[in-house]
Short mmCIF file of C-alpha atoms and ligand atoms in Angstrom, two decimals:
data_model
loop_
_atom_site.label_atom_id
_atom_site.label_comp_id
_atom_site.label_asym_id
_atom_site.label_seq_id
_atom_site.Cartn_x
_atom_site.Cartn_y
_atom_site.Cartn_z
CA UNK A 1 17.81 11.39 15.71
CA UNK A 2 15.27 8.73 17.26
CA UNK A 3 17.21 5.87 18.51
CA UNK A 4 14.24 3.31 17.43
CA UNK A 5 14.47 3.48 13.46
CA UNK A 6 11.19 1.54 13.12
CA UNK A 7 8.32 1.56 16.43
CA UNK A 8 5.31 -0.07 15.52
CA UNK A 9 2.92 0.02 18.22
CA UNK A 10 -0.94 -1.95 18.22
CA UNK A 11 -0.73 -2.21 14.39
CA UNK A 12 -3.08 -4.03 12.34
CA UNK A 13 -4.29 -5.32 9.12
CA UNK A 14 -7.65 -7.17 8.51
CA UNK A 15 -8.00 -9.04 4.55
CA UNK A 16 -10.87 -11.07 3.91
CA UNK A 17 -9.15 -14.14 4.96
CA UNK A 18 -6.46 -12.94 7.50
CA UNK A 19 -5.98 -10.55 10.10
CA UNK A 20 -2.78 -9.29 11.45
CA UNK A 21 -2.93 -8.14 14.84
CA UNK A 22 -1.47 -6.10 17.81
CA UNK A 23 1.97 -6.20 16.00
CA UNK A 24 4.56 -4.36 18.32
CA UNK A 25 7.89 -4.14 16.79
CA UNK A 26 11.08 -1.95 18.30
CA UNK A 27 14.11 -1.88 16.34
CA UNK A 28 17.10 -0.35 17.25
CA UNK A 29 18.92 1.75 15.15
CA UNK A 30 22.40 0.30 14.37
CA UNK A 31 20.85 -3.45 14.24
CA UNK A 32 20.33 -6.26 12.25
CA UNK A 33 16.43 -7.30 13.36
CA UNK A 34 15.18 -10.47 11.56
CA UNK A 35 11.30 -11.46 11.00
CA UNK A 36 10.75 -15.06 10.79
CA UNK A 37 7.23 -16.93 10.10
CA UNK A 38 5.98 -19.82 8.16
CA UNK A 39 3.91 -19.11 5.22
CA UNK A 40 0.97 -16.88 5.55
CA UNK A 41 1.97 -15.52 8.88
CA UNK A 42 2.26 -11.99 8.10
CA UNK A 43 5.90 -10.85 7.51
CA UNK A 44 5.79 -9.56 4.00
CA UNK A 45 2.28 -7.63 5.22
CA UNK A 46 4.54 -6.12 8.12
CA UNK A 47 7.59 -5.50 6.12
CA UNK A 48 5.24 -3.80 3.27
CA UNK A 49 3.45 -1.47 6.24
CA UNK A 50 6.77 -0.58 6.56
CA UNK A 51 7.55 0.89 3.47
CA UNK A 52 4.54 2.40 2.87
CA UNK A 53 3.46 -0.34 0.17
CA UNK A 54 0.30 -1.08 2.58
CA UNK A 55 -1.81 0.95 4.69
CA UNK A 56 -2.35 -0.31 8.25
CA UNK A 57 -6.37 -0.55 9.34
CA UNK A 58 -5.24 0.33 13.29
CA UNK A 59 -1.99 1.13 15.29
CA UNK A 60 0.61 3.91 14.66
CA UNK A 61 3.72 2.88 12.21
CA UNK A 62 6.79 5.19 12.75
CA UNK A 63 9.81 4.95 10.46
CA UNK A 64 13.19 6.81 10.88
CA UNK A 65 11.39 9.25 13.28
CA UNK A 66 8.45 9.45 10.29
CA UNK A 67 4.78 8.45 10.87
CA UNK A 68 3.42 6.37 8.49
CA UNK A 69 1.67 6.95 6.05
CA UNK A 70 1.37 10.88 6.92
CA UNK A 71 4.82 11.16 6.16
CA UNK A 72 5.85 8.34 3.92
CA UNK A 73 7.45 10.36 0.97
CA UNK A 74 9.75 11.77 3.72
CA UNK A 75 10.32 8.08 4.84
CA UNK A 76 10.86 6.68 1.64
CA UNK A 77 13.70 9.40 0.98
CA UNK A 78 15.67 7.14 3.59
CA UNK A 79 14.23 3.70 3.16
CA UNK A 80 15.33 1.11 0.76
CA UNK A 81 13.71 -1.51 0.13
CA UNK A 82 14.26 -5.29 -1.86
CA UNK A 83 11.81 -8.09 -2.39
CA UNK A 84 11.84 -11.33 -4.05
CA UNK A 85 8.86 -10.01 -6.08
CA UNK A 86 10.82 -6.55 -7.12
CA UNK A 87 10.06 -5.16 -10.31
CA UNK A 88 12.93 -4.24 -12.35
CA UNK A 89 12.16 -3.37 -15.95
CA UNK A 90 13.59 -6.09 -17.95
CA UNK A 91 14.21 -4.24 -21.42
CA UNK A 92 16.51 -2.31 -19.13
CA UNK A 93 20.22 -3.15 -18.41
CA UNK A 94 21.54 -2.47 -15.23
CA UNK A 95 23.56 0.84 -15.73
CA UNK A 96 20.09 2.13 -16.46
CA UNK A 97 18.76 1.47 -13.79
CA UNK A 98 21.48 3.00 -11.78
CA UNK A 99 20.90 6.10 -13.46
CA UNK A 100 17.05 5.88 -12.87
CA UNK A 101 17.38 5.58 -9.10
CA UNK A 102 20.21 8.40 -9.22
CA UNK A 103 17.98 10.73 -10.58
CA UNK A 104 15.01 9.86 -8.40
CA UNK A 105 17.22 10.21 -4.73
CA UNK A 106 20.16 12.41 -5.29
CA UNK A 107 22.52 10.44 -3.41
CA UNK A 108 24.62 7.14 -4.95
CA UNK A 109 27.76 6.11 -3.51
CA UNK A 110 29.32 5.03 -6.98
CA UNK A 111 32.24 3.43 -5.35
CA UNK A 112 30.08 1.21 -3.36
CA UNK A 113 28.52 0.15 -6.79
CA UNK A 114 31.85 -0.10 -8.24
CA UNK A 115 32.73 -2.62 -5.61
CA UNK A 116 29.43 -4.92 -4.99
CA UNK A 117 29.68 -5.07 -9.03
CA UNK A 118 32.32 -6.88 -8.67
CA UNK A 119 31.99 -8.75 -5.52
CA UNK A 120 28.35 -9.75 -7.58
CA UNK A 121 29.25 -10.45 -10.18
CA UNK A 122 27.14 -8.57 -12.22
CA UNK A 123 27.62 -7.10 -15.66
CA UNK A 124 26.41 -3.24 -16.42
CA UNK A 125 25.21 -3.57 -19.79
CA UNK A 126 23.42 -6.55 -19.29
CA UNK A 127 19.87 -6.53 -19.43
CA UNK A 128 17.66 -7.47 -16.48
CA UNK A 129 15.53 -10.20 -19.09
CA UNK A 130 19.24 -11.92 -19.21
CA UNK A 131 19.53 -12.18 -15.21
CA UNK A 132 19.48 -15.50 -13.52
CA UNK A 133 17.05 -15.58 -10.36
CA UNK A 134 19.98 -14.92 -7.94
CA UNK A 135 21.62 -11.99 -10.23
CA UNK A 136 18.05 -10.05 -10.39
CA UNK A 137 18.11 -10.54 -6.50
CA UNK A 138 21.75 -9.03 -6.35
CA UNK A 139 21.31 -6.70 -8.85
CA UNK A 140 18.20 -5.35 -6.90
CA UNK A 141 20.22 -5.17 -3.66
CA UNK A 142 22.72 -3.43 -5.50
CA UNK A 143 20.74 -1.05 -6.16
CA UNK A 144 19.57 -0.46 -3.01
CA UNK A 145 22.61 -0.75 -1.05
CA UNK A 146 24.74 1.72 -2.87
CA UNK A 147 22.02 4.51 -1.66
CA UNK A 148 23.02 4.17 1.57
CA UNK A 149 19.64 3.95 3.05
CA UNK A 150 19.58 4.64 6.60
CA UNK A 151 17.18 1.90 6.63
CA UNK A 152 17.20 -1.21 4.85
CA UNK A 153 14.06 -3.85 4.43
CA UNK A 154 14.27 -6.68 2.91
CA UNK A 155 11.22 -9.41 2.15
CA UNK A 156 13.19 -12.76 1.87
CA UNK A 157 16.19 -12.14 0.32
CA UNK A 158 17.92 -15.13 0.18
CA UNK A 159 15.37 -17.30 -1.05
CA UNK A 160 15.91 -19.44 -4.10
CA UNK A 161 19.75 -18.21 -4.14
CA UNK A 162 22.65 -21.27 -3.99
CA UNK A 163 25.15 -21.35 -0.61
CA UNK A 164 27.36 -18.60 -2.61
CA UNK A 165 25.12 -16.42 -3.44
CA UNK A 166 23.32 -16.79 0.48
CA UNK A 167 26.59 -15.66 1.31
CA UNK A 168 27.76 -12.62 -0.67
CA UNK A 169 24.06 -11.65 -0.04
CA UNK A 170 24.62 -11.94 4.07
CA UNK A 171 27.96 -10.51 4.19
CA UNK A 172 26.87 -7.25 1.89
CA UNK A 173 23.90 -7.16 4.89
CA UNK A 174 26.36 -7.29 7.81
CA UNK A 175 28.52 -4.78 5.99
CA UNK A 176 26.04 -1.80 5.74
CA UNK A 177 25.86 -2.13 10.26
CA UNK A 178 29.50 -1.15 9.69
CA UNK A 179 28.50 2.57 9.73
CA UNK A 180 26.08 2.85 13.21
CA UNK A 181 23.21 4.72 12.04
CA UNK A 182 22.24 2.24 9.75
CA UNK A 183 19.58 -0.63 10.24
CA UNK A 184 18.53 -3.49 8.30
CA UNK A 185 15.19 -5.31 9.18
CA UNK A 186 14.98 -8.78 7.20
CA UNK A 187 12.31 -10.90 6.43
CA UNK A 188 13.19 -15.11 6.29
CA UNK A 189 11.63 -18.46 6.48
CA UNK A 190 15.65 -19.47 6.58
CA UNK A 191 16.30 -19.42 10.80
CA UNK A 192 19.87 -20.27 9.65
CA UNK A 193 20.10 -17.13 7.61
CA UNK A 194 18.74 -15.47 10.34
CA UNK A 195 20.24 -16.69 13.18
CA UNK A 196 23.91 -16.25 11.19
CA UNK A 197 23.32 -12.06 10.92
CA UNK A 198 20.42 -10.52 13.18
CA UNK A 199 21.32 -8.66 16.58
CA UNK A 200 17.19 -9.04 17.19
CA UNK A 201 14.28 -11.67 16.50
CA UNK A 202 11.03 -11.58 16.12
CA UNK A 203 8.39 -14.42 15.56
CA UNK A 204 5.63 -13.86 13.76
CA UNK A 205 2.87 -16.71 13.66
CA UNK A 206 -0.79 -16.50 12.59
CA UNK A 207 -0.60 -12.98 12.19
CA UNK A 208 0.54 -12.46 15.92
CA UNK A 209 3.93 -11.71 17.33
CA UNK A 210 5.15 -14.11 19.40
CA UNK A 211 8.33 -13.60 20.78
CA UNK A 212 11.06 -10.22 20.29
CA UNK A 213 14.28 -10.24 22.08
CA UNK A 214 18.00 -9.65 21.46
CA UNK A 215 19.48 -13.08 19.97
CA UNK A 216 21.52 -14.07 23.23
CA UNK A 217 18.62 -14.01 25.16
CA UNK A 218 16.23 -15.56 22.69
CA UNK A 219 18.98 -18.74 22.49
CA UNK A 220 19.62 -18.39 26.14
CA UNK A 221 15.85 -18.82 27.16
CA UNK A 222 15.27 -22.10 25.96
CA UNK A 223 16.87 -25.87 26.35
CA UNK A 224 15.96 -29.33 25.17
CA UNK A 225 16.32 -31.99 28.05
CA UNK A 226 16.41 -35.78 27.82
CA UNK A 227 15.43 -37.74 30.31
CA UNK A 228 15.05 -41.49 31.47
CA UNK A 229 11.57 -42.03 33.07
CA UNK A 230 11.18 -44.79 35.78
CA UNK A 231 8.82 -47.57 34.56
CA UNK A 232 5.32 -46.49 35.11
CA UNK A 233 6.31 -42.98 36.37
CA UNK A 234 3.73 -40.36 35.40
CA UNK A 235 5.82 -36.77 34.60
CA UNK A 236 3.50 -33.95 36.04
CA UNK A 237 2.64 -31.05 34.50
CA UNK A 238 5.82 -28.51 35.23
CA UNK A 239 5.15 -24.74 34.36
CA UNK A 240 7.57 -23.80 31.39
CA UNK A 241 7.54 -27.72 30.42
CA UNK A 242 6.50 -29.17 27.15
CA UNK A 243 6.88 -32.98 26.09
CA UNK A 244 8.60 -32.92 22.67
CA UNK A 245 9.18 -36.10 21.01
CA UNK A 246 10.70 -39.58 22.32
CA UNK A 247 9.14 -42.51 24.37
CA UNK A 248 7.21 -42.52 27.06
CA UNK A 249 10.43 -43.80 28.80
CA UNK A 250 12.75 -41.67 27.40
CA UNK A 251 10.82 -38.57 26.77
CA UNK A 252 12.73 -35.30 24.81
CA UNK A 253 10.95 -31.77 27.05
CA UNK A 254 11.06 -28.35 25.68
CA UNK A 255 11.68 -25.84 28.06
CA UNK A 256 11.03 -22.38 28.36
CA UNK A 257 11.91 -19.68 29.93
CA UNK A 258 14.36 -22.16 31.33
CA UNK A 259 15.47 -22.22 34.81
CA UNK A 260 18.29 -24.66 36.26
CA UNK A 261 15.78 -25.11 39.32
CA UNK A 262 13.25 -27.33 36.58
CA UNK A 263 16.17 -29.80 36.03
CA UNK A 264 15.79 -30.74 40.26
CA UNK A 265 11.81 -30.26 39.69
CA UNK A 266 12.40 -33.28 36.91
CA UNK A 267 15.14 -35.21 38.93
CA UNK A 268 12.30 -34.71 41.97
CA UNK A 269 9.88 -37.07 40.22
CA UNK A 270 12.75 -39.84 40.35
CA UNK A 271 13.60 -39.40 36.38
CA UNK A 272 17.81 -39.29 35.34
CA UNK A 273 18.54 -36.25 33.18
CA UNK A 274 20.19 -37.64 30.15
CA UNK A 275 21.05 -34.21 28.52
CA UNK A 276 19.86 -30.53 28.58
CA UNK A 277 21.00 -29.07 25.52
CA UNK A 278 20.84 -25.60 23.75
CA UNK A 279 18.54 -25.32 20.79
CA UNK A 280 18.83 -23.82 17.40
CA UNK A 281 17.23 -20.91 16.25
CA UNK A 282 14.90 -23.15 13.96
CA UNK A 283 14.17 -25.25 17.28
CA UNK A 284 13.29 -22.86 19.15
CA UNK A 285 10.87 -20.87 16.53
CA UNK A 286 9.18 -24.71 15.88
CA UNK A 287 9.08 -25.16 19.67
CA UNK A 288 7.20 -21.60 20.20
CA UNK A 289 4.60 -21.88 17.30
CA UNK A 290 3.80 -25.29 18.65
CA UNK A 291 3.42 -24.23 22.50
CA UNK A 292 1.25 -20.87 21.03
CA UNK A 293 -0.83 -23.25 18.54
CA UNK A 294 -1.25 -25.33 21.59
CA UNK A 295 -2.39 -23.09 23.60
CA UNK A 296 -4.65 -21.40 21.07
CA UNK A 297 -6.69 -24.37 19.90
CA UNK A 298 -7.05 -25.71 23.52
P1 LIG B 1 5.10 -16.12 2.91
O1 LIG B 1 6.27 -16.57 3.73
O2 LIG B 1 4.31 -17.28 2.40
O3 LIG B 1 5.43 -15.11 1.87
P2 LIG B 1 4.11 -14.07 4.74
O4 LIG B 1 4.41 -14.35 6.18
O5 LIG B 1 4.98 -13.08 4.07
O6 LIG B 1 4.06 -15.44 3.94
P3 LIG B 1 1.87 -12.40 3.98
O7 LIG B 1 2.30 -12.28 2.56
O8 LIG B 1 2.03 -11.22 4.86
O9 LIG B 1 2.58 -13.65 4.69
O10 LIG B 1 0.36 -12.86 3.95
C1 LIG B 1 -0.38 -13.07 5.14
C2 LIG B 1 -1.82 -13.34 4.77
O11 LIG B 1 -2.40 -12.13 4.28
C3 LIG B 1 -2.01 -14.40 3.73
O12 LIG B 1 -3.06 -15.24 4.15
C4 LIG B 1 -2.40 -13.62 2.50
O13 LIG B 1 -3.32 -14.33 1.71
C5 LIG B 1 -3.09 -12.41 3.08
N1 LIG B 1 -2.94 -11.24 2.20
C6 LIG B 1 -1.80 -10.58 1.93
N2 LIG B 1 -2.03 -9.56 1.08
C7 LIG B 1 -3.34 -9.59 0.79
C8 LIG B 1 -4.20 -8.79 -0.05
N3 LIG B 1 -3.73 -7.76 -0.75
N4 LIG B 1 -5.51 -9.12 -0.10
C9 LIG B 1 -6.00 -10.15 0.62
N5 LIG B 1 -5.25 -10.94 1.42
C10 LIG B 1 -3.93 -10.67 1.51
#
């Protein structure tokens, strides 16, 4: 068994209007890997690559040791997949639908149903046309939980479900890691969602990935620092550095990768440090599409 459960290496995508480019993506098998990107950026065009929904233009796409899309029946066999946009037929009531996807992959761990039935709160013989938003979302993730999947994807799962639902939805996702050879890979504009379950990170901005790395390190790399400015003290340009907010006098820096030697580099040019703070996960992915756009438009 291949320890990555999905390697994409150079991959790309071009549509008339956007291109998606030099996407490299390791995850882990046994982890909880998040995608987050504002609108447009490219996640559910990665996440669909991924499930053989879309046919990457350039780069090699490898899932569960399967290239794609060579080998994407083999793939699928393993992959489950849920996205806001999932097509369940409405006329149908849930316990058909469990018999549907029974007869199509073999395996259904019925218990597992039994249980996320009720923990959902979702009704058998209730027809999909009767489902709230958040039940079609639950029923859909019901049904591709209890296949066991070795490989989970989901586009934006939580969106448009209440605080309860967001819940039951993100404990049921932490759940499946229970058993190690399983991996979930999760799409969200909701950092907080993200932050709360994945093991890995990835930014995605403009069709670009900007930043991968374990959690820990993504949190540990960056800090926001306050400072007091003497009167008509100029701040110089610092490497890692970026003004963020605040006054002139009392400016708010971003900085990143951040080393405890750029807090004497600051206190150097005669300013007080007021405080140097962690950031949040939303912070820092704000922080890193600014600094890219930055950099891109100069
Ligand atoms: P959102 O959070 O808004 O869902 P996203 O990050 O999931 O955004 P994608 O759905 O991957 O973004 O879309 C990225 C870009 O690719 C968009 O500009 C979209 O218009 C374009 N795109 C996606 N699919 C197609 C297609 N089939 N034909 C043409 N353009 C497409």
């Amino acid at each position: 068994m291949t320890d990555l459960a999905v390697q994409l290496q150079g991959v790309g995508k071009t549509y008339p209007f956007f291109t998606l480019d030099g996407i490299d993506l390791d995850v882990p098998t046994g982890t909880i890997a998040g995608l987050i990107g504002a609108n447009g950026a490219g996640k559910s065009t990665t996440i669909r690559m991924l499930v053989g929904l879309v046919q990457q233009d350039r780069g090699s796409v490898r899932v569960l040791g399967h290239d794609l899309p060579e080998h994407q029946v083999a793939a699928k066999q393993d992959v489950g997949f849920v996205s806001e946009d999932i097509k369940l037929y409405k006329s149908a009531t849930l316990a058909w639908h469990i018999h549907f996807i029974r007869s199509i992959f073999g395996h259904w761990d019925d218990a597992y149903a039994q249980s996320l039935l009720g923990r959902f709160d979702l009704n058998l013989n209730q027809k999909i046309r009767g489902l709230s938003h958040g039940q079609r979302v639950k029923a859909a993730l019901l049904l591709a939980l209890a296949r066991r999947p070795r490989l989970l994807v989901l586009d934006e799962p939580t969106a448009g479900l209440d605080p309860i639902a967001r819940l039951e939805v993100l404990g049921a996702l932490t759940e499946v890691l229970t058993d190690e050879n399983r991996t979930v890979l999760l799409s969200s504009q909701n950092t907080l969602d993200i932050e709360q379950i994945s093991d890995q990170i990835t930014f995605i901005d403009r069709g670009r990935v900007l930043h991968s790395a374990d959690k820990e390190t993504l949190l540990d790399g960056w800090r926001s620092i306050r400072l007091r400015v003497p009167p008509a003290t100029l701040l110089p340009d610092l490497p890692g550095i970026t003004r963020d907010g605040g006054t002139d006098r009392v400016p708010i820096l971003k900085a990143h990768p951040f080393e405890p030697a750029m807090i004497e580099a600051l206190q150097a040019t005669g300013a007080t440090i007021e405080t140097v703070e962690r950031m949040t996960l939303e912070e820092i992915f704000v922080a890193s599409v600014m600094r890219q756009r930055a950099r891109a438009d100069r």
